Structure formats: structure tokens, C-alpha cells
Short mmCIF file of C-alpha atoms and ligand atoms in Angstrom, two decimals:
data_model
loop_
_atom_site.label_atom_id
_atom_site.label_comp_id
_atom_site.label_asym_id
_atom_site.label_seq_id
_atom_site.Cartn_x
_atom_site.Cartn_y
_atom_site.Cartn_z
CA MET A 125 17.30 -2.01 -13.28
CA ARG A 126 17.72 -2.69 -9.69
CA TYR A 127 14.68 -2.50 -7.47
CA ILE A 128 15.20 -1.16 -3.89
CA ILE A 129 12.29 -2.18 -1.68
CA VAL A 130 12.01 0.51 0.96
CA GLY A 131 9.72 -1.31 3.46
CA ALA A 132 9.92 -5.05 2.68
CA GLY A 133 6.81 -6.06 4.52
CA ALA A 134 3.67 -7.71 3.21
CA VAL A 135 3.42 -5.75 -0.09
CA GLY A 136 7.06 -4.96 -0.52
CA GLY A 137 8.03 -8.55 0.38
CA ALA A 138 5.51 -9.83 -2.23
CA ILE A 139 6.46 -7.49 -5.05
CA GLY A 140 10.39 -7.88 -4.27
CA GLY A 141 10.00 -11.61 -4.05
CA ARG A 142 8.15 -11.87 -7.37
CA LEU A 143 10.75 -9.54 -9.06
CA ALA A 144 13.53 -11.72 -7.76
CA GLU A 145 12.05 -14.94 -8.87
CA ALA A 146 11.87 -13.55 -12.33
CA GLY A 147 15.73 -12.71 -12.20
CA HIS A 148 15.58 -8.96 -11.54
CA ASP A 149 17.99 -7.43 -9.11
CA VAL A 150 16.30 -6.47 -5.74
CA VAL A 151 17.50 -5.03 -2.62
CA LEU A 152 15.24 -5.26 0.49
CA VAL A 153 15.22 -2.35 3.05
CA ALA A 154 13.80 -3.46 6.44
CA ARG A 155 14.05 -2.61 10.07
CA GLY A 156 13.93 -4.34 13.43
CA ALA A 157 12.96 -7.97 13.82
CA GLN A 158 12.07 -8.01 9.98
CA TYR A 159 15.52 -6.91 9.12
CA GLU A 160 17.30 -9.44 11.23
CA ALA A 161 15.07 -12.25 9.83
CA LEU A 162 15.62 -11.31 6.24
CA ARG A 163 19.30 -11.02 6.75
CA THR A 164 19.68 -14.34 8.49
CA GLY A 165 17.14 -16.62 6.85
CA GLY A 166 16.02 -14.79 3.61
CA LEU A 167 12.73 -13.87 2.58
CA ARG A 168 9.94 -16.53 2.51
CA LEU A 169 7.06 -15.86 0.16
CA THR A 170 4.02 -18.03 0.17
CA THR A 171 1.48 -17.85 -2.75
CA PRO A 172 -1.09 -20.22 -4.06
CA ASP A 173 1.78 -21.79 -6.20
CA GLY A 174 3.85 -22.58 -3.35
CA SER A 175 6.56 -21.33 -0.77
CA ARG A 176 10.17 -20.50 -1.46
CA THR A 177 12.85 -18.60 0.24
CA HIS A 178 14.87 -15.87 -1.46
CA SER A 179 18.29 -14.83 -0.14
CA LEU A 180 18.56 -11.28 -1.17
CA PRO A 181 20.71 -8.33 -0.18
CA VAL A 182 19.13 -6.54 2.93
CA VAL A 183 19.82 -3.15 4.41
CA ASP A 184 18.40 -1.41 7.36
CA ARG A 185 19.44 2.36 6.42
CA PRO A 186 20.08 4.20 3.16
CA ASP A 187 23.99 4.72 3.94
CA ALA A 188 24.52 0.96 3.89
CA LEU A 189 23.95 0.93 0.14
CA ASP A 190 25.65 2.58 -2.82
CA LEU A 191 23.12 3.93 -5.35
CA THR A 192 23.51 3.91 -9.16
CA ALA A 193 21.58 5.48 -11.87
CA ASP A 194 20.15 2.14 -12.64
CA ASP A 195 18.18 2.04 -9.33
CA VAL A 196 14.45 2.37 -8.86
CA LEU A 197 13.04 2.97 -5.29
CA VAL A 198 9.76 1.38 -4.44
CA LEU A 199 8.23 2.85 -1.33
CA ALA A 200 6.11 0.16 0.46
CA VAL A 201 5.91 1.47 4.10
CA LYS A 202 2.68 2.49 5.63
CA THR A 203 1.85 6.02 4.83
CA GLN A 204 2.72 7.38 8.47
CA ASP A 205 6.15 6.17 7.73
CA SER A 206 6.66 7.72 4.34
CA THR A 207 7.99 11.13 5.42
CA ALA A 208 11.02 9.56 7.41
CA ALA A 209 11.84 7.04 4.52
CA LEU A 210 11.51 9.82 1.91
CA ASP A 211 13.65 12.16 3.84
CA ALA A 212 16.37 9.48 4.40
CA TRP A 213 16.64 8.18 0.85
CA SER A 214 16.03 11.40 -1.13
CA VAL A 215 19.39 12.79 -0.07
CA ARG A 216 21.44 9.93 -0.83
CA PRO A 217 24.24 10.41 -3.47
CA VAL A 218 24.02 8.56 -6.78
CA ALA A 219 27.18 7.32 -8.58
CA GLY A 220 28.05 9.84 -11.25
CA GLY A 221 26.57 12.92 -9.28
CA GLY A 222 23.31 14.17 -7.88
CA THR A 223 21.03 12.59 -5.33
CA ALA A 224 18.39 9.99 -5.39
CA GLY A 225 15.76 12.78 -5.16
CA GLU A 226 17.12 14.41 -8.17
CA ARG A 227 17.86 11.32 -10.35
CA LEU A 228 16.01 8.16 -9.38
CA PRO A 229 12.33 7.07 -10.14
CA LEU A 230 10.46 6.65 -6.75
CA ILE A 231 7.26 4.63 -6.88
CA CYS A 232 4.66 4.84 -4.30
CA ALA A 233 3.31 1.26 -3.76
CA GLN A 234 0.87 2.26 -1.11
CA ASN A 235 -2.81 2.87 -0.46
CA GLY A 236 -4.01 6.38 0.05
CA VAL A 237 -3.02 9.41 -1.99
CA GLU A 238 -0.82 11.17 0.38
CA SER A 239 2.64 9.59 -0.15
CA GLU A 240 2.87 10.85 -3.77
CA ARG A 241 2.34 14.37 -2.56
CA LEU A 242 5.14 13.84 0.20
CA ALA A 243 7.38 12.37 -2.39
CA LEU A 244 6.98 15.15 -5.04
CA ARG A 245 8.53 17.48 -2.46
CA ARG A 246 11.64 15.52 -2.26
CA PHE A 247 11.92 13.44 -5.65
CA ARG A 248 11.69 14.79 -9.17
CA HIS A 249 10.47 11.33 -10.70
CA VAL A 250 7.58 10.20 -8.72
CA TYR A 251 5.35 7.44 -9.89
CA GLY A 252 1.96 6.41 -8.33
CA MET A 253 1.06 2.69 -8.04
CA CYS A 254 -2.45 1.46 -7.27
CA VAL A 255 -1.77 -1.86 -5.39
CA TRP A 256 -4.53 -4.61 -5.56
CA LEU A 257 -2.39 -7.33 -3.91
CA PRO A 258 -3.70 -8.79 -0.76
CA ALA A 259 -0.73 -9.60 1.28
CA THR A 260 0.01 -10.79 4.92
CA PHE A 261 2.90 -10.26 7.13
CA VAL A 262 3.01 -13.78 8.74
CA GLU A 263 6.04 -13.29 10.89
CA PRO A 264 9.41 -11.72 10.55
CA GLY A 265 11.06 -13.06 7.34
CA GLU A 266 7.76 -14.54 5.93
CA VAL A 267 5.09 -12.88 3.81
CA SER A 268 2.13 -14.43 1.81
CA ALA A 269 0.11 -13.23 -1.07
CA ALA A 270 -3.20 -14.62 -2.12
CA GLY A 271 -3.65 -13.72 -5.88
CA THR A 272 -3.61 -16.42 -8.50
CA PRO A 273 -2.42 -17.22 -11.10
CA LEU A 274 -0.93 -13.72 -10.91
CA THR A 275 -0.17 -12.18 -7.67
CA GLY A 276 -1.72 -8.73 -8.08
CA ILE A 277 -2.64 -5.83 -10.28
CA LEU A 278 -0.50 -2.72 -10.04
CA HIS A 279 -1.65 0.19 -12.00
CA LEU A 280 1.50 2.32 -12.69
CA GLY A 281 1.78 6.00 -13.93
CA ARG A 282 3.81 9.23 -13.54
CA TYR A 283 2.58 11.44 -10.69
CA PRO A 284 0.64 13.63 -10.88
CA THR A 285 -0.37 12.35 -14.46
CA GLY A 286 1.25 11.02 -17.61
CA THR A 287 3.32 8.02 -18.54
CA ASP A 288 6.83 7.74 -19.76
CA GLU A 289 9.44 5.19 -20.83
CA THR A 290 10.54 4.52 -17.41
CA ALA A 291 7.10 3.65 -16.42
CA ARG A 292 6.89 1.16 -19.38
CA LEU A 293 10.29 -0.40 -18.51
CA ILE A 294 9.29 -0.98 -14.87
CA ALA A 295 5.82 -2.39 -15.94
CA ALA A 296 7.62 -4.72 -18.40
CA ASP A 297 9.78 -6.06 -15.51
CA LEU A 298 6.63 -6.56 -13.25
CA GLU A 299 4.75 -8.17 -15.92
CA LYS A 300 7.71 -10.82 -16.29
CA SER A 301 7.21 -11.29 -12.70
CA LYS A 302 3.63 -12.71 -12.19
CA LEU A 303 2.21 -9.29 -11.64
CA LEU A 304 -0.26 -7.33 -13.96
CA ALA A 305 1.03 -3.79 -14.41
CA PRO A 306 -0.96 -1.65 -16.73
CA VAL A 307 0.74 1.75 -17.37
CA VAL A 308 -1.92 4.53 -17.18
CA PRO A 309 -1.80 8.19 -17.77
CA ASP A 310 -4.33 8.87 -14.81
CA VAL A 311 -2.98 6.67 -12.08
CA MET A 312 -4.36 8.82 -9.37
CA ARG A 313 -7.82 8.16 -10.64
CA TRP A 314 -7.11 4.39 -9.82
CA LYS A 315 -5.77 5.27 -6.47
CA TYR A 316 -8.89 7.40 -5.49
CA GLY A 317 -10.92 4.36 -6.60
CA LYS A 318 -8.96 2.21 -4.37
CA LEU A 319 -9.05 4.71 -1.52
CA LEU A 320 -12.91 4.37 -1.47
CA SER A 321 -12.50 0.52 -1.05
CA ASN A 322 -9.90 1.05 1.70
CA LEU A 323 -12.64 3.26 3.81
CA ALA A 324 -13.52 -0.46 4.85
CA ASN A 325 -10.07 -0.97 6.43
CA ALA A 326 -10.99 0.75 9.79
CA ILE A 327 -14.28 -0.98 10.13
CA GLU A 328 -12.48 -4.46 9.73
CA ALA A 329 -9.72 -3.52 12.08
CA VAL A 330 -11.92 -2.28 14.74
CA THR A 331 -14.79 -4.99 14.48
CA GLY A 332 -12.93 -7.82 12.62
CA LEU A 333 -15.79 -7.95 10.13
CA LEU A 334 -16.38 -7.09 6.57
CA THR A 335 -19.27 -9.33 5.94
CA GLY A 336 -22.72 -9.46 7.39
CA ASP A 337 -25.51 -6.88 6.88
CA ASP A 338 -24.56 -4.45 9.53
CA ALA A 339 -20.77 -4.28 8.61
CA VAL A 340 -21.88 -4.04 4.96
CA ALA A 341 -24.48 -1.12 5.76
CA LEU A 342 -21.64 0.61 7.71
CA PHE A 343 -19.21 0.53 4.76
CA LYS A 344 -21.91 1.67 2.49
CA ARG A 345 -22.28 4.84 4.67
CA ALA A 346 -18.65 5.40 4.65
CA LEU A 347 -18.53 4.95 0.80
CA ALA A 348 -21.42 7.22 0.24
CA GLU A 349 -19.71 9.92 2.20
CA GLY A 350 -16.41 9.35 0.39
CA ARG A 351 -18.12 9.55 -3.03
CA ALA A 352 -19.84 12.83 -2.08
CA VAL A 353 -16.55 14.45 -0.95
CA LEU A 354 -14.72 13.34 -4.10
CA ALA A 355 -17.58 14.76 -6.15
CA ALA A 356 -17.68 18.01 -4.20
CA ALA A 357 -13.74 18.17 -4.71
CA GLY A 358 -14.01 17.49 -8.30
CA VAL A 359 -11.83 14.31 -8.05
CA GLU A 360 -12.42 11.44 -10.31
CA ALA A 361 -12.16 7.82 -9.13
CA VAL A 362 -12.46 4.59 -11.09
CA GLY A 363 -15.51 2.67 -10.04
CA GLN A 364 -15.65 -0.80 -8.79
CA GLU A 365 -16.69 -2.26 -12.36
CA GLU A 366 -13.78 -0.64 -14.04
CA GLN A 367 -11.47 -2.15 -11.30
CA THR A 368 -12.89 -5.60 -11.55
CA LYS A 369 -12.85 -5.45 -15.42
CA ALA A 370 -9.09 -4.42 -15.37
CA ARG A 371 -8.36 -7.86 -13.54
CA GLY A 372 -10.54 -9.83 -15.78
CA ASP A 373 -10.01 -13.60 -15.21
CA ARG A 374 -6.28 -13.01 -14.93
CA ILE A 375 -6.28 -12.78 -11.20
CA ARG A 376 -8.60 -14.09 -8.50
CA PHE A 377 -8.01 -13.37 -4.92
CA GLU A 378 -9.20 -16.38 -3.13
CA PRO A 379 -7.82 -18.02 0.03
CA PHE A 380 -5.84 -21.11 -0.85
CA ASP A 381 -4.92 -24.32 1.10
CA GLY A 382 -2.69 -23.29 4.06
CA SER A 383 -3.23 -19.54 3.29
CA PRO A 384 -2.34 -17.62 6.54
CA ARG A 385 -4.09 -14.56 5.25
CA GLY A 386 -5.98 -13.05 8.17
CA ALA A 387 -7.37 -9.66 7.05
CA GLY A 388 -6.40 -6.38 5.51
CA SER A 389 -3.56 -4.12 6.19
CA SER A 390 -4.94 -2.09 8.91
CA TRP A 391 -6.10 -5.21 10.83
CA GLN A 392 -2.62 -6.41 10.52
CA SER A 393 -1.23 -3.23 12.08
CA LEU A 394 -3.46 -3.80 15.15
CA SER A 395 -2.81 -7.56 15.35
CA ARG A 396 0.91 -6.67 15.39
CA GLY A 397 0.49 -4.07 18.03
CA THR A 398 2.57 -1.56 16.08
CA GLY A 399 1.04 1.28 17.82
CA THR A 400 0.21 3.04 14.61
CA ILE A 401 -2.51 2.63 11.84
CA GLU A 402 -3.05 4.27 8.43
CA ALA A 403 -6.53 5.56 9.22
CA ASP A 404 -5.38 9.26 8.91
CA TYR A 405 -4.61 8.63 5.22
CA LEU A 406 -7.65 6.51 4.37
CA ASN A 407 -10.74 7.66 6.16
CA GLY A 408 -8.78 10.71 7.31
CA GLU A 409 -8.16 11.72 3.58
CA ILE A 410 -11.98 11.98 3.10
CA VAL A 411 -12.49 13.89 6.33
CA LEU A 412 -9.79 16.24 5.27
CA LEU A 413 -11.07 16.88 1.75
CA GLY A 414 -14.69 17.05 3.28
CA ARG A 415 -13.55 19.95 5.48
CA GLU A 416 -11.95 21.65 2.47
CA HIS A 417 -15.06 21.37 0.46
CA GLY A 418 -17.80 21.73 3.07
CA VAL A 419 -18.99 18.29 3.26
CA PRO A 420 -19.80 16.72 6.46
CA THR A 421 -18.10 13.36 7.18
CA PRO A 422 -19.40 12.06 10.53
CA VAL A 423 -18.85 8.40 9.50
CA ASN A 424 -15.21 8.52 8.40
CA ASP A 425 -14.44 10.92 11.13
CA VAL A 426 -15.46 8.30 13.80
CA LEU A 427 -13.85 5.53 11.73
CA GLN A 428 -10.59 7.56 11.88
CA ARG A 429 -10.66 8.47 15.38
CA THR A 430 -11.59 4.88 16.68
CA ALA A 431 -9.14 3.09 14.53
CA ASN A 432 -6.38 5.51 15.86
CA ALA A 433 -7.55 5.02 19.53
CA PHE A 434 -7.30 1.13 18.97
CA ALA A 435 -3.85 1.60 17.60
CA ARG A 436 -2.72 3.98 20.39
CA GLU A 437 -4.22 1.77 23.09
CA ARG A 438 -2.96 -1.37 21.40
CA ARG A 439 -6.40 -2.78 21.54
CA GLU A 440 -7.15 -6.25 19.82
CA PRO A 441 -8.49 -5.88 16.44
CA GLY A 442 -12.09 -6.99 16.29
CA SER A 443 -12.84 -6.25 19.85
CA MET A 444 -15.56 -3.74 19.25
CA SER A 445 -19.10 -4.97 17.92
CA VAL A 446 -20.42 -3.56 14.71
CA ALA A 447 -23.32 -2.39 16.79
CA GLU A 448 -21.04 -0.56 19.05
CA LEU A 449 -19.23 1.08 16.28
CA THR A 450 -22.57 1.98 14.60
CA ALA A 451 -23.73 3.53 17.84
CA LEU A 452 -20.70 5.84 18.00
CA ILE A 453 -21.30 7.03 14.49
CA ASP A 454 -25.01 7.55 15.00
CA ALA A 455 -24.20 9.66 17.94
CA ALA A 456 -21.94 11.87 15.87
CA SER A 457 -24.07 12.14 12.80
N1 NDP B 549 -1.11 -5.69 3.04
C1 NDP B 549 -1.91 -5.62 2.13
O1 NDP B 549 -2.82 -6.56 1.70
C2 NDP B 549 -2.07 -4.37 1.22
C3 NDP B 549 -1.37 -3.29 1.66
N2 NDP B 549 -1.35 -2.10 0.90
C4 NDP B 549 -0.69 -0.99 1.23
O2 NDP B 549 0.65 -1.10 1.20
C5 NDP B 549 1.46 -0.45 2.05
C6 NDP B 549 2.45 -1.22 2.95
O3 NDP B 549 1.56 -2.02 3.68
P1 NDP B 549 1.89 -3.48 4.26
O4 NDP B 549 2.98 -4.10 3.16
O5 NDP B 549 0.67 -4.13 4.64
O6 NDP B 549 2.67 -2.84 5.53
P2 NDP B 549 3.75 -3.73 6.35
O7 NDP B 549 3.70 -3.19 7.71
O8 NDP B 549 3.46 -5.29 6.19
O9 NDP B 549 5.21 -3.37 5.66
C7 NDP B 549 5.79 -2.23 5.77
C8 NDP B 549 7.17 -2.41 6.30
O10 NDP B 549 7.90 -1.33 6.17
C9 NDP B 549 8.89 -1.21 7.47
N3 NDP B 549 9.28 0.13 7.50
C10 NDP B 549 8.59 1.32 7.86
N4 NDP B 549 9.47 2.38 7.82
C11 NDP B 549 10.73 1.89 7.31
C12 NDP B 549 12.03 2.48 7.01
N5 NDP B 549 12.07 3.82 7.15
N6 NDP B 549 12.94 1.66 6.61
C13 NDP B 549 12.75 0.34 6.50
N7 NDP B 549 11.44 -0.31 6.80
C14 NDP B 549 10.62 0.46 7.09
C15 NDP B 549 7.88 -1.75 8.48
O11 NDP B 549 8.42 -1.92 9.76
P3 NDP B 549 7.61 -1.89 11.08
O12 NDP B 549 6.86 -3.19 11.14
O13 NDP B 549 8.79 -1.89 12.07
O14 NDP B 549 6.78 -0.78 11.20
C16 NDP B 549 7.18 -2.83 7.87
O15 NDP B 549 8.08 -4.08 7.92
C17 NDP B 549 0.35 0.55 2.75
O16 NDP B 549 0.15 1.70 2.24
C18 NDP B 549 -0.85 -0.47 2.65
O17 NDP B 549 -2.04 0.26 2.88
C19 NDP B 549 -1.94 -2.20 -0.41
C20 NDP B 549 -2.72 -3.26 -0.88
C21 NDP B 549 -2.73 -4.33 0.10
C1 KPL B 550 -8.30 -4.49 0.52
C2 KPL B 550 -6.66 -4.77 0.35
C3 KPL B 550 -6.40 -6.12 0.89
C4 KPL B 550 -6.80 -4.99 -1.07
O1 KPL B 550 -5.52 -5.25 -1.62
C5 KPL B 550 -6.03 -3.71 0.82
O2 KPL B 550 -5.76 -2.80 0.21
C6 KPL B 550 -5.59 -3.57 2.16
O3 KPL B 550 -5.39 -4.84 2.96
O4 KPL B 550 -5.18 -2.54 2.66
#
């Protein structure tokens, strides 16, 4: 199989780099400065076991690549960029007839639960992936990932439910590539569990903090709301214990010597001044479900709106104190 990584940033670069190292065919899809850097200097991947550079084929648009029935699309863009990428790739012809949307497997290697829904409108064969793989976009052409001795754990399954032979073949390739890839029949249960953890992303992006009593207390309030909403919606999510057990002692996420990892993916969006952030699909997912099921969500609502304002106004990550953020939430509660 050939893996086409649509959005070769932090997560896409780490997964693509690991697959390439293990000898799999990989094509990177990138844009802007990242495309230029990957094209001219290759992909530099730094992990606890060292740094290496991979010279891989890279394209900046779908019509620069001829697709075959052997291809797998791995969507690793931020959720706010999913629709545009899915629209562009789904209509590409595949050798032998049909389009990518009709014939190729598409894996959503992203946080949140929205991309699978968007993908299923355009692709017949959609797979969800729950990505526990802390990765950093260091600079154009360079990404790092902190997991050791394996780089991350990627629960994989058919969307909305089920498993199949394709999932098992892809998982086998990932497992040969220093990644743990359990195939599960209920991948969205894993992704909803991860969504609850990612309610912290906005707190970290805005305040720069995830430790300390006040930041932890805020996260607990966001989490309690998230749990209440999922319960009201009848959505099952794996708990922290089950997630930790799945990793066992096979992966530790620890900073390593020379690790450039700063913070989570939303914090990185602000620090790169991209002008957008994923909050509508993390805290915003809980707010939306809360509205649908009559559960108030003042905490996640303020987190979503504050993170969006930070992105829009290109404010520095960490430039609001936890006390200020808590006061905004208290005023709305
Ligand atoms: N980073 C992490 O530690 C983790 C991230 N995740 C999730 O993984 C997903 C990806 O996050 P992450 O890797 O951090 O994000 P990044 O911003 O590092 O990578 C995404 C890349 O995709 C590019 N891109 C967007 N649209 C297109 C397109 N149409 N064609 C080509 N390239 C495109 C972006 O370009 P540009 O910069 O120009 O926007 C960017 O380079 C998110 O859902 C995130 O929540 C999950 C677990 C951990
Ligand atoms: C919490 C973390 C780092 C886990 O991989 C993540 O999902 C993110 O940065 O968005």
C-alpha cells in the first residue's frame, strides 16, 4: 500500500516519517512554506531515538499525483481544514476507474469527531483513528514526536463502527513502523474519550498552563461538562484508565534531551499565528451536543469563544492568566 499523508504537519509528518523508515511507500501532501521545505530539504523527524531526514515525494495539490487502487489517504489536517481537503481529494480519478471517494480508504488521523462525518459524505470507505501521539511542528520541514520506545498509539477502526481486512492490513504496516495500532470495532468510543482530554487544549493555548491547581480545576470543570453532555447524548467514551491500559508500558510520553516539544496542537496553532484554531471541534463539539440535548455548557462555551478570539486576533499563546479565564467562565456560568 502507498500512504498519502494529506497534511504533513506534526502528526502527519511523524506518521509518514515512521512509515517511510519501515520501508513503506509514502507521499506527503503539504502547502506553503512546509511544501517548499519538504520538497527542497526533505522531512526531518526527531524522536527520542534520534533525528533523520527522509527524502519523500511531496505534492501541494491532488492533481499533481496519479492515484491507484493501492493508495490509502491519511487525513492529518486540523479539522477546520478537513472540508477543503476532502472535497479536493475525493473527486480525483483512480487508475482503472472510479474516484478516490468511491474506491480508496480514507483515515481521519485527527482529534475530535467531526472529520469522519464530513468524510463519510464524500468517501465510501472511512476509518477513524484515535491519535495519541504528541508531536511538534518545529519549523517548516521539521517535526518531532515524544513517544518512546514506540512513537504513539493509534486505535483504528471503520467509521462509524466495525473492522475489516483493510484496517488490519493498515494496522500491520503501522505496527512495523514503531507505532502501536490496535484495530477496534468501536473507534469512535476511543475518539470521544480522547475528545474529553482535548477539552484542555483551549486552556493550555490561552493560558499556557495545564499544571497548577487553578488550571487543573478549570480542566475538571470542562471535563465534568463534557461527561454530562456525552451521558445525555447516550455517547460512550473510553475512560482515562482504559486509555492508559492500552498503552501499557509500551509507550512513554516523556520529554527527551533536546526535545523541542512546547505544548499541544492548539497552543502550536496560536504560536504559529495561523489565524485559526480547532476549538469549534473540541470544546465546540461539547457545546453543540449540549445544545442538542439540553445540557448547559458555559465552561466549554467560554473556552471555545476565547480560543477563537485568540486565533482571530493572533494573540500570543499563554497571554491570559488562569485567573482571568476563570473569571470569564464564572461570569458566564
Ligand atoms: N500535534 C499533536 O501533538 C497532536 C495533534 N492531533 C491532531 O492531529 C491533527 C493534525 O494536527 P497537527 O499535526 O498538530 O497540525 P499541523 O498544523 O502541524 O499539521 C497540519 C498540516 O496540514 C496542512 N494543511 C492543511 N490543509 C491542507 C491541504 N488542503 N493540503 C495540504 N496541506 C494542508 C497545514 O498547513 P498550514 O500550516 O498552512 O495550515 C499543516 O502543515 C489535528 O486534528 C490535531 O488535533 C492529535 C494528537 C496529537
Ligand atoms: C494531548 C495531545 C498532545 C495528545 O497527543 C493532543 O492530542 C494534542 O496536542 O492535541
